[in-house]
Tab-separated table of N, CA and C in Angstrom:
chain	number	residue	atom	x	y	z
A	11	MET	N	0.840	-1.182	0.000
A	11	MET	CA	0.000	0.000	0.000
A	11	MET	C	0.886	1.247	0.000
A	12	ASN	N	0.422	2.256	-0.692
A	12	ASN	CA	1.101	3.537	-0.704
A	12	ASN	C	0.279	4.493	0.161
A	13	ALA	N	0.742	4.713	1.396
A	13	ALA	CA	-0.002	5.539	2.350
A	13	ALA	C	-0.206	6.959	1.836
A	14	ALA	N	0.746	7.484	1.094
A	14	ALA	CA	0.622	8.845	0.560
A	14	ALA	C	-0.552	8.959	-0.402
A	15	GLU	N	-0.844	7.885	-1.118
A	15	GLU	CA	-1.969	7.890	-2.056
A	15	GLU	C	-3.287	7.567	-1.359
A	16	VAL	N	-3.259	6.633	-0.431
A	16	VAL	CA	-4.479	6.166	0.226
A	16	VAL	C	-4.975	7.167	1.272
A	17	ALA	N	-4.054	7.777	2.005
A	17	ALA	CA	-4.410	8.733	3.060
A	17	ALA	C	-3.558	9.998	2.921
A	18	PRO	N	-3.757	10.743	1.830
A	18	PRO	CA	-2.877	11.878	1.548
A	18	PRO	C	-2.856	12.954	2.641
A	19	GLN	N	-3.973	13.235	3.275
A	19	GLN	CA	-3.979	14.269	4.318
A	19	GLN	C	-3.163	13.832	5.531
A	20	GLY	N	-3.308	12.590	5.925
A	20	GLY	CA	-2.532	12.072	7.050
A	20	GLY	C	-1.053	12.056	6.724
A	21	TYR	N	-0.717	11.619	5.519
A	21	TYR	CA	0.679	11.571	5.096
A	21	TYR	C	1.276	12.976	5.078
A	22	GLN	N	0.511	13.938	4.594
A	22	GLN	CA	0.981	15.321	4.558
A	22	GLN	C	1.196	15.869	5.972
A	23	ALA	N	0.367	15.443	6.910
A	23	ALA	CA	0.535	15.877	8.299
A	23	ALA	C	1.879	15.391	8.849
A	24	VAL	N	2.227	14.132	8.571
A	24	VAL	CA	3.516	13.603	9.016
A	24	VAL	C	4.647	14.334	8.300
A	25	LEU	N	4.475	14.624	7.017
A	25	LEU	CA	5.484	15.398	6.283
A	25	LEU	C	5.668	16.786	6.894
A	26	GLY	N	4.590	17.359	7.395
A	26	GLY	CA	4.695	18.653	8.059
A	26	GLY	C	5.603	18.584	9.278
A	27	LEU	N	5.458	17.532	10.070
A	27	LEU	CA	6.362	17.319	11.204
A	27	LEU	C	7.800	17.158	10.728
A	28	GLU	N	7.968	16.386	9.664
A	28	GLU	CA	9.309	16.156	9.108
A	28	GLU	C	9.953	17.475	8.689
A	29	LYS	N	9.201	18.316	8.008
A	29	LYS	CA	9.736	19.612	7.574
A	29	LYS	C	10.107	20.472	8.776
A	30	TYR	N	9.283	20.434	9.808
A	30	TYR	CA	9.567	21.211	11.009
A	30	TYR	C	10.883	20.772	11.648
A	31	VAL	N	11.049	19.464	11.869
A	31	VAL	CA	12.266	19.014	12.564
A	31	VAL	C	13.500	19.231	11.703
A	32	ARG	N	13.371	19.095	10.392
A	32	ARG	CA	14.523	19.367	9.516
A	32	ARG	C	14.979	20.820	9.618
A	33	ALA	N	14.032	21.708	9.840
A	33	ALA	CA	14.353	23.132	9.936
A	33	ALA	C	14.829	23.532	11.336
A	34	ASN	N	14.596	22.689	12.337
A	34	ASN	CA	14.859	23.104	13.709
A	34	ASN	C	15.822	22.238	14.505
A	35	VAL	N	16.274	21.138	13.945
A	35	VAL	CA	17.226	20.270	14.648
A	35	VAL	C	18.503	20.204	13.817
A	36	ASP	N	19.640	20.316	14.506
A	36	ASP	CA	20.938	20.210	13.840
A	36	ASP	C	20.952	18.994	12.915
A	37	HIS	N	21.369	19.201	11.667
A	37	HIS	CA	21.284	18.141	10.655
A	37	HIS	C	22.070	16.886	11.058
A	38	THR	N	23.263	17.058	11.586
A	38	THR	CA	24.071	15.893	11.969
A	38	THR	C	23.371	15.083	13.060
A	39	VAL	N	22.895	15.765	14.083
A	39	VAL	CA	22.198	15.092	15.178
A	39	VAL	C	20.923	14.447	14.665
A	40	LEU	N	20.209	15.142	13.808
A	40	LEU	CA	18.962	14.601	13.269
A	40	LEU	C	19.205	13.291	12.529
A	41	GLU	N	20.236	13.225	11.714
A	41	GLU	CA	20.520	11.987	10.977
A	41	GLU	C	20.950	10.866	11.922
A	42	LEU	N	21.702	11.186	12.967
A	42	LEU	CA	22.090	10.157	13.942
A	42	LEU	C	20.857	9.613	14.659
A	43	VAL	N	19.962	10.507	15.051
A	43	VAL	CA	18.725	10.116	15.732
A	43	VAL	C	17.859	9.256	14.818
A	44	LYS	N	17.713	9.679	13.573
A	44	LYS	CA	16.897	8.917	12.624
A	44	LYS	C	17.488	7.527	12.393
A	45	LEU	N	18.801	7.460	12.250
A	45	LEU	CA	19.442	6.173	12.017
A	45	LEU	C	19.299	5.274	13.244
A	46	ARG	N	19.519	5.822	14.424
A	46	ARG	CA	19.436	5.004	15.651
A	46	ARG	C	18.031	4.458	15.873
A	47	ALA	N	17.020	5.310	15.775
A	47	ALA	CA	15.639	4.847	15.964
A	47	ALA	C	15.283	3.807	14.918
A	48	SER	N	15.707	4.017	13.693
A	48	SER	CA	15.401	3.077	12.613
A	48	SER	C	16.068	1.729	12.851
A	49	MET	N	17.281	1.735	13.409
A	49	MET	CA	17.953	0.479	13.763
A	49	MET	C	17.161	-0.256	14.844
A	50	ILE	N	16.771	0.468	15.881
A	50	ILE	CA	16.027	-0.141	16.984
A	50	ILE	C	14.718	-0.738	16.469
A	51	ASN	N	14.036	-0.007	15.599
A	51	ASN	CA	12.728	-0.442	15.103
A	51	ASN	C	12.815	-1.449	13.955
A	52	GLY	N	14.015	-1.708	13.458
A	52	GLY	CA	14.173	-2.677	12.377
A	52	GLY	C	13.582	-2.212	11.061
A	53	CYS	N	13.662	-0.917	10.784
A	53	CYS	CA	13.124	-0.385	9.531
A	53	CYS	C	14.247	-0.291	8.497
A	54	ALA	N	14.374	-1.319	7.687
A	54	ALA	CA	15.454	-1.374	6.698
A	54	ALA	C	15.387	-0.210	5.714
A	55	PHE	N	14.174	0.167	5.314
A	55	PHE	CA	14.006	1.277	4.383
A	55	PHE	C	14.623	2.556	4.965
A	56	CYS	N	14.298	2.848	6.221
A	56	CYS	CA	14.789	4.071	6.854
A	56	CYS	C	16.278	3.993	7.194
A	57	VAL	N	16.772	2.835	7.621
A	57	VAL	CA	18.202	2.689	7.882
A	57	VAL	C	18.975	2.985	6.603
A	58	ASP	N	18.524	2.432	5.504
A	58	ASP	CA	19.175	2.659	4.214
A	58	ASP	C	19.110	4.137	3.832
A	59	MET	N	17.937	4.716	3.882
A	59	MET	CA	17.755	6.100	3.457
A	59	MET	C	18.575	7.064	4.311
A	60	HIS	N	18.511	6.915	5.623
A	60	HIS	CA	19.187	7.884	6.490
A	60	HIS	C	20.696	7.693	6.513
A	61	SER	N	21.170	6.483	6.339
A	61	SER	CA	22.622	6.302	6.249
A	61	SER	C	23.144	6.900	4.943
A	62	ARG	N	22.411	6.714	3.844
A	62	ARG	CA	22.831	7.322	2.572
A	62	ARG	C	22.776	8.846	2.639
A	63	GLU	N	21.711	9.388	3.213
A	63	GLU	CA	21.585	10.846	3.334
A	63	GLU	C	22.716	11.420	4.192
A	64	ALA	N	23.053	10.741	5.280
A	64	ALA	CA	24.132	11.217	6.143
A	64	ALA	C	25.480	11.158	5.424
A	65	LEU	N	25.719	10.080	4.705
A	65	LEU	CA	26.962	9.981	3.928
A	65	LEU	C	27.034	11.092	2.890
A	66	ASP	N	25.937	11.342	2.200
A	66	ASP	CA	25.893	12.401	1.182
A	66	ASP	C	26.151	13.777	1.788
A	67	ALA	N	25.771	13.947	3.064
A	67	ALA	CA	25.965	15.225	3.749
A	67	ALA	C	27.359	15.338	4.363
A	68	GLY	N	28.182	14.298	4.190
A	68	GLY	CA	29.559	14.359	4.667
A	68	GLY	C	29.840	13.615	5.962
A	69	GLU	N	28.846	12.909	6.498
A	69	GLU	CA	29.074	12.130	7.719
A	69	GLU	C	30.010	10.967	7.401
A	70	SER	N	30.833	10.579	8.369
A	70	SER	CA	31.779	9.484	8.141
A	70	SER	C	31.094	8.129	8.307
A	71	SER	N	31.554	7.168	7.539
A	71	SER	CA	30.998	5.817	7.647
A	71	SER	C	31.315	5.223	9.016
A	72	ARG	N	32.459	5.561	9.594
A	72	ARG	CA	32.817	5.037	10.920
A	72	ARG	C	31.782	5.445	11.963
A	73	ARG	N	31.394	6.709	11.947
A	73	ARG	CA	30.407	7.172	12.923
A	73	ARG	C	29.048	6.536	12.665
A	74	LEU	N	28.682	6.399	11.417
A	74	LEU	CA	27.387	5.786	11.104
A	74	LEU	C	27.350	4.334	11.544
A	75	PHE	N	28.407	3.586	11.295
A	75	PHE	CA	28.452	2.198	11.746
A	75	PHE	C	28.409	2.128	13.267
A	76	ALA	N	29.052	3.093	13.921
A	76	ALA	CA	29.135	3.094	15.374
A	76	ALA	C	27.813	3.452	16.051
A	77	VAL	N	26.857	3.977	15.320
A	77	VAL	CA	25.557	4.289	15.917
A	77	VAL	C	24.942	3.032	16.539
A	78	ALA	N	25.201	1.878	15.951
A	78	ALA	CA	24.670	0.618	16.478
A	78	ALA	C	25.213	0.318	17.877
A	79	ALA	N	26.402	0.818	18.184
A	79	ALA	CA	27.036	0.580	19.488
A	79	ALA	C	27.528	1.907	20.062
A	80	TRP	N	26.705	2.929	19.988
A	80	TRP	CA	27.129	4.286	20.333
A	80	TRP	C	27.655	4.421	21.762
A	81	ARG	N	27.139	3.643	22.693
A	81	ARG	CA	27.594	3.767	24.088
A	81	ARG	C	29.072	3.391	24.233
A	82	GLU	N	29.527	2.459	23.417
A	82	GLU	CA	30.906	1.993	23.489
A	82	GLU	C	31.832	2.747	22.548
A	83	ALA	N	31.292	3.587	21.687
A	83	ALA	CA	32.096	4.300	20.686
A	83	ALA	C	32.497	5.677	21.205
A	84	SER	N	33.699	6.072	20.882
A	84	SER	CA	34.206	7.375	21.335
A	84	SER	C	33.992	8.474	20.293
A	85	PHE	N	33.229	8.189	19.262
A	85	PHE	CA	33.082	9.117	18.140
A	85	PHE	C	32.068	10.231	18.360
A	86	PHE	N	31.316	10.188	19.448
A	86	PHE	CA	30.199	11.109	19.628
A	86	PHE	C	30.448	12.069	20.783
A	87	ASP	N	30.090	13.339	20.575
A	87	ASP	CA	30.269	14.327	21.639
A	87	ASP	C	29.125	14.230	22.647
A	88	GLU	N	29.184	15.067	23.674
A	88	GLU	CA	28.228	14.977	24.774
A	88	GLU	C	26.788	15.220	24.316
A	89	ARG	N	26.587	16.181	23.433
A	89	ARG	CA	25.236	16.473	22.942
A	89	ARG	C	24.711	15.321	22.088
A	90	GLU	N	25.563	14.764	21.243
A	90	GLU	CA	25.147	13.627	20.413
A	90	GLU	C	24.822	12.415	21.282
A	91	ARG	N	25.639	12.169	22.287
A	91	ARG	CA	25.400	11.032	23.185
A	91	ARG	C	24.075	11.205	23.929
A	92	ALA	N	23.802	12.428	24.379
A	92	ALA	CA	22.538	12.698	25.068
A	92	ALA	C	21.359	12.488	24.117
A	93	ALA	N	21.518	12.922	22.871
A	93	ALA	CA	20.451	12.740	21.876
A	93	ALA	C	20.243	11.262	21.566
A	94	LEU	N	21.316	10.502	21.466
A	94	LEU	CA	21.193	9.069	21.188
A	94	LEU	C	20.567	8.327	22.374
A	95	ALA	N	20.945	8.706	23.596
A	95	ALA	CA	20.348	8.076	24.780
A	95	ALA	C	18.850	8.389	24.848
A	96	LEU	N	18.494	9.634	24.550
A	96	LEU	CA	17.084	10.006	24.548
A	96	LEU	C	16.338	9.259	23.442
A	97	THR	N	16.968	9.105	22.295
A	97	THR	CA	16.357	8.348	21.202
A	97	THR	C	16.070	6.916	21.633
A	98	ASP	N	17.045	6.281	22.282
A	98	ASP	CA	16.842	4.915	22.771
A	98	ASP	C	15.658	4.864	23.735
A	99	ALA	N	15.616	5.801	24.683
A	99	ALA	CA	14.575	5.775	25.711
A	99	ALA	C	13.189	6.060	25.133
A	100	VAL	N	13.095	7.024	24.247
A	100	VAL	CA	11.792	7.370	23.656
A	100	VAL	C	11.331	6.265	22.707
A	101	THR	N	12.246	5.713	21.940
A	101	THR	CA	11.885	4.668	20.979
A	101	THR	C	11.456	3.388	21.681
A	102	ARG	N	12.113	3.077	22.788
A	102	ARG	CA	11.777	1.867	23.560
A	102	ARG	C	10.883	2.198	24.747
A	103	LEU	N	10.122	3.225	24.647
A	103	LEU	CA	9.320	3.757	25.751
A	103	LEU	C	8.596	2.638	26.495
A	104	GLY	N	8.986	2.447	27.737
A	104	GLY	CA	8.368	1.421	28.563
A	104	GLY	C	7.299	2.012	29.454
A	105	GLU	N	6.799	1.209	30.360
A	105	GLU	CA	5.701	1.655	31.213
A	105	GLU	C	6.108	2.771	32.159
A	106	HIS	N	7.399	2.959	32.386
A	106	HIS	CA	7.870	4.005	33.294
A	106	HIS	C	8.395	5.232	32.531
A	107	GLY	N	8.227	5.256	31.232
A	107	GLY	CA	8.628	6.418	30.441
A	107	GLY	C	10.126	6.556	30.293
A	108	VAL	N	10.561	7.772	30.071
A	108	VAL	CA	11.982	8.077	29.900
A	108	VAL	C	12.617	8.192	31.287
A	109	PRO	N	13.684	7.434	31.538
A	109	PRO	CA	14.339	7.513	32.847
A	109	PRO	C	14.829	8.940	33.156
A	110	ASP	N	14.715	9.340	34.409
A	110	ASP	CA	15.128	10.680	34.827
A	110	ASP	C	16.573	10.977	34.449
A	111	GLU	N	17.462	9.998	34.607
A	111	GLU	CA	18.879	10.259	34.316
A	111	GLU	C	19.107	10.541	32.830
A	112	VAL	N	18.326	9.916	31.964
A	112	VAL	CA	18.429	10.182	30.516
A	112	VAL	C	17.920	11.587	30.219
A	113	TRP	N	16.762	11.925	30.782
A	113	TRP	CA	16.188	13.251	30.557
A	113	TRP	C	17.110	14.338	31.120
A	114	ASP	N	17.604	14.133	32.327
A	114	ASP	CA	18.455	15.137	32.968
A	114	ASP	C	19.752	15.364	32.190
A	115	ALA	N	20.328	14.292	31.659
A	115	ALA	CA	21.555	14.428	30.861
A	115	ALA	C	21.285	15.214	29.585
A	116	ALA	N	20.141	14.977	28.968
A	116	ALA	CA	19.782	15.722	27.760
A	116	ALA	C	19.498	17.180	28.096
A	117	ALA	N	18.783	17.420	29.182
A	117	ALA	CA	18.437	18.793	29.578
A	117	ALA	C	19.676	19.595	29.979
A	118	LYS	N	20.728	18.907	30.355
A	118	LYS	CA	21.978	19.565	30.747
A	118	LYS	C	22.697	20.178	29.537
A	119	VAL	N	22.555	19.550	28.374
A	119	VAL	CA	23.323	19.992	27.198
A	119	VAL	C	22.463	20.563	26.066
A	120	TRP	N	21.161	20.462	26.188
A	120	TRP	CA	20.248	21.012	25.185
A	120	TRP	C	19.349	22.037	25.864
A	121	SER	N	19.088	23.146	25.196
A	121	SER	CA	18.158	24.129	25.751
A	121	SER	C	16.748	23.529	25.753
A	122	GLU	N	15.836	24.178	26.437
A	122	GLU	CA	14.463	23.674	26.490
A	122	GLU	C	13.856	23.578	25.085
A	123	LYS	N	14.067	24.602	24.270
A	123	LYS	CA	13.537	24.587	22.884
A	123	LYS	C	14.205	23.487	22.066
A	124	GLU	N	15.524	23.355	22.182
A	124	GLU	CA	16.234	22.299	21.456
A	124	GLU	C	15.744	20.921	21.883
A	125	LEU	N	15.507	20.767	23.159
A	125	LEU	CA	15.038	19.488	23.684
A	125	LEU	C	13.632	19.173	23.179
A	126	ALA	N	12.771	20.163	23.150
A	126	ALA	CA	11.422	19.967	22.604
A	126	ALA	C	11.498	19.558	21.135
A	127	ASP	N	12.354	20.227	20.376
A	127	ASP	CA	12.512	19.887	18.960
A	127	ASP	C	13.105	18.494	18.784
A	128	LEU	N	14.024	18.123	19.656
A	128	LEU	CA	14.621	16.794	19.605
A	128	LEU	C	13.579	15.710	19.889
A	129	VAL	N	12.736	15.936	20.873
A	129	VAL	CA	11.655	14.981	21.169
A	129	VAL	C	10.722	14.868	19.961
A	130	LEU	N	10.396	15.983	19.337
A	130	LEU	CA	9.556	15.935	18.131
A	130	LEU	C	10.249	15.164	17.007
A	131	ALA	N	11.559	15.340	16.868
A	131	ALA	CA	12.307	14.607	15.843
A	131	ALA	C	12.281	13.103	16.103
A	132	ILE	N	12.479	12.710	17.348
A	132	ILE	CA	12.462	11.288	17.713
A	132	ILE	C	11.066	10.710	17.472
A	133	ALA	N	10.050	11.449	17.869
A	133	ALA	CA	8.674	10.984	17.646
A	133	ALA	C	8.381	10.852	16.153
A	134	THR	N	8.860	11.791	15.366
A	134	THR	CA	8.594	11.773	13.924
A	134	THR	C	9.238	10.567	13.252
A	135	ILE	N	10.501	10.284	13.565
A	135	ILE	CA	11.128	9.129	12.915
A	135	ILE	C	10.470	7.839	13.374
A	136	ASN	N	9.984	7.813	14.606
A	136	ASN	CA	9.266	6.619	15.053
A	136	ASN	C	7.964	6.434	14.281
A	137	VAL	N	7.283	7.521	13.933
A	137	VAL	CA	6.087	7.417	13.088
A	137	VAL	C	6.483	6.860	11.723
A	138	TRP	N	7.526	7.431	11.116
A	138	TRP	CA	7.967	6.935	9.799
A	138	TRP	C	8.359	5.455	9.872
A	139	ASN	N	9.077	5.068	10.925
A	139	ASN	CA	9.476	3.661	11.078
A	139	ASN	C	8.272	2.744	11.162
A	140	ARG	N	7.270	3.157	11.896
A	140	ARG	CA	6.085	2.316	12.039
A	140	ARG	C	5.321	2.198	10.722
A	141	ILE	N	5.328	3.263	9.952
A	141	ILE	CA	4.725	3.185	8.616
A	141	ILE	C	5.549	2.244	7.743
A	142	GLY	N	6.867	2.445	7.719
A	142	GLY	CA	7.738	1.637	6.867
A	142	GLY	C	7.723	0.162	7.203
A	143	VAL	N	7.794	-0.163	8.497
A	143	VAL	CA	7.799	-1.569	8.906
A	143	VAL	C	6.437	-2.204	8.644
A	144	THR	N	5.370	-1.506	9.004
A	144	THR	CA	4.028	-2.050	8.830
A	144	THR	C	3.702	-2.291	7.358
A	145	LEU	N	4.088	-1.342	6.497
A	145	LEU	CA	3.792	-1.473	5.064
A	145	LEU	C	4.879	-2.245	4.315
A	146	ARG	N	5.870	-2.739	5.065
A	146	ARG	CA	6.959	-3.548	4.514
A	146	ARG	C	7.697	-2.841	3.370
A	147	LEU	N	8.013	-1.567	3.605
A	147	LEU	CA	8.773	-0.816	2.606
A	147	LEU	C	10.189	-1.380	2.548
A	148	GLU	N	10.683	-1.527	1.347
A	148	GLU	CA	12.024	-2.057	1.154
A	148	GLU	C	12.924	-0.990	0.542
A	149	PRO	N	14.184	-0.997	0.918
A	149	PRO	CA	15.111	-0.043	0.300
A	149	PRO	C	15.219	-0.327	-1.195
A	150	PRO	N	15.541	0.696	-1.966
A	150	PRO	CA	15.711	0.459	-3.403
A	150	PRO	C	16.861	-0.528	-3.660
A	151	ALA	N	16.714	-1.347	-4.683
A	151	ALA	CA	17.749	-2.326	-5.011
A	151	ALA	C	19.052	-1.633	-5.398
A	152	HIS	N	18.932	-0.501	-6.054
A	152	HIS	CA	20.107	0.262	-6.480
A	152	HIS	C	19.922	1.707	-6.052
A	153	ALA	N	20.901	2.228	-5.363
A	153	ALA	CA	20.785	3.619	-4.901
A	153	ALA	C	21.834	4.482	-5.545
């Protein structure tokens, strides 16, 4: 199914969120967040798309590969690490929500507005992942 054709207004609403976060979240952090959430959610379409987009924007392959094991990798600064930890917590949202230590670490290095935009970015990629996984979107055979 092509959700954009079947439910164009709903699809456009999600695109509106996407446009907002692209305009308000640092591009490097946004691509790391999108890639990490997509890995957690098992969305091959999004992992492929966001890794290619990050490479095209000049991100290193070493850092992109390390997103899978970001806690053990030394390639990420404090703000990126806080964003990745928040991505993990929001994407795997359990019955107790986001742990205080994750939120506090993010709030320490991101302003309130930046943090709000980051949460919106994480929520948006999770919506895209759920669409992609549910509709079984596959990455293009040739990119």
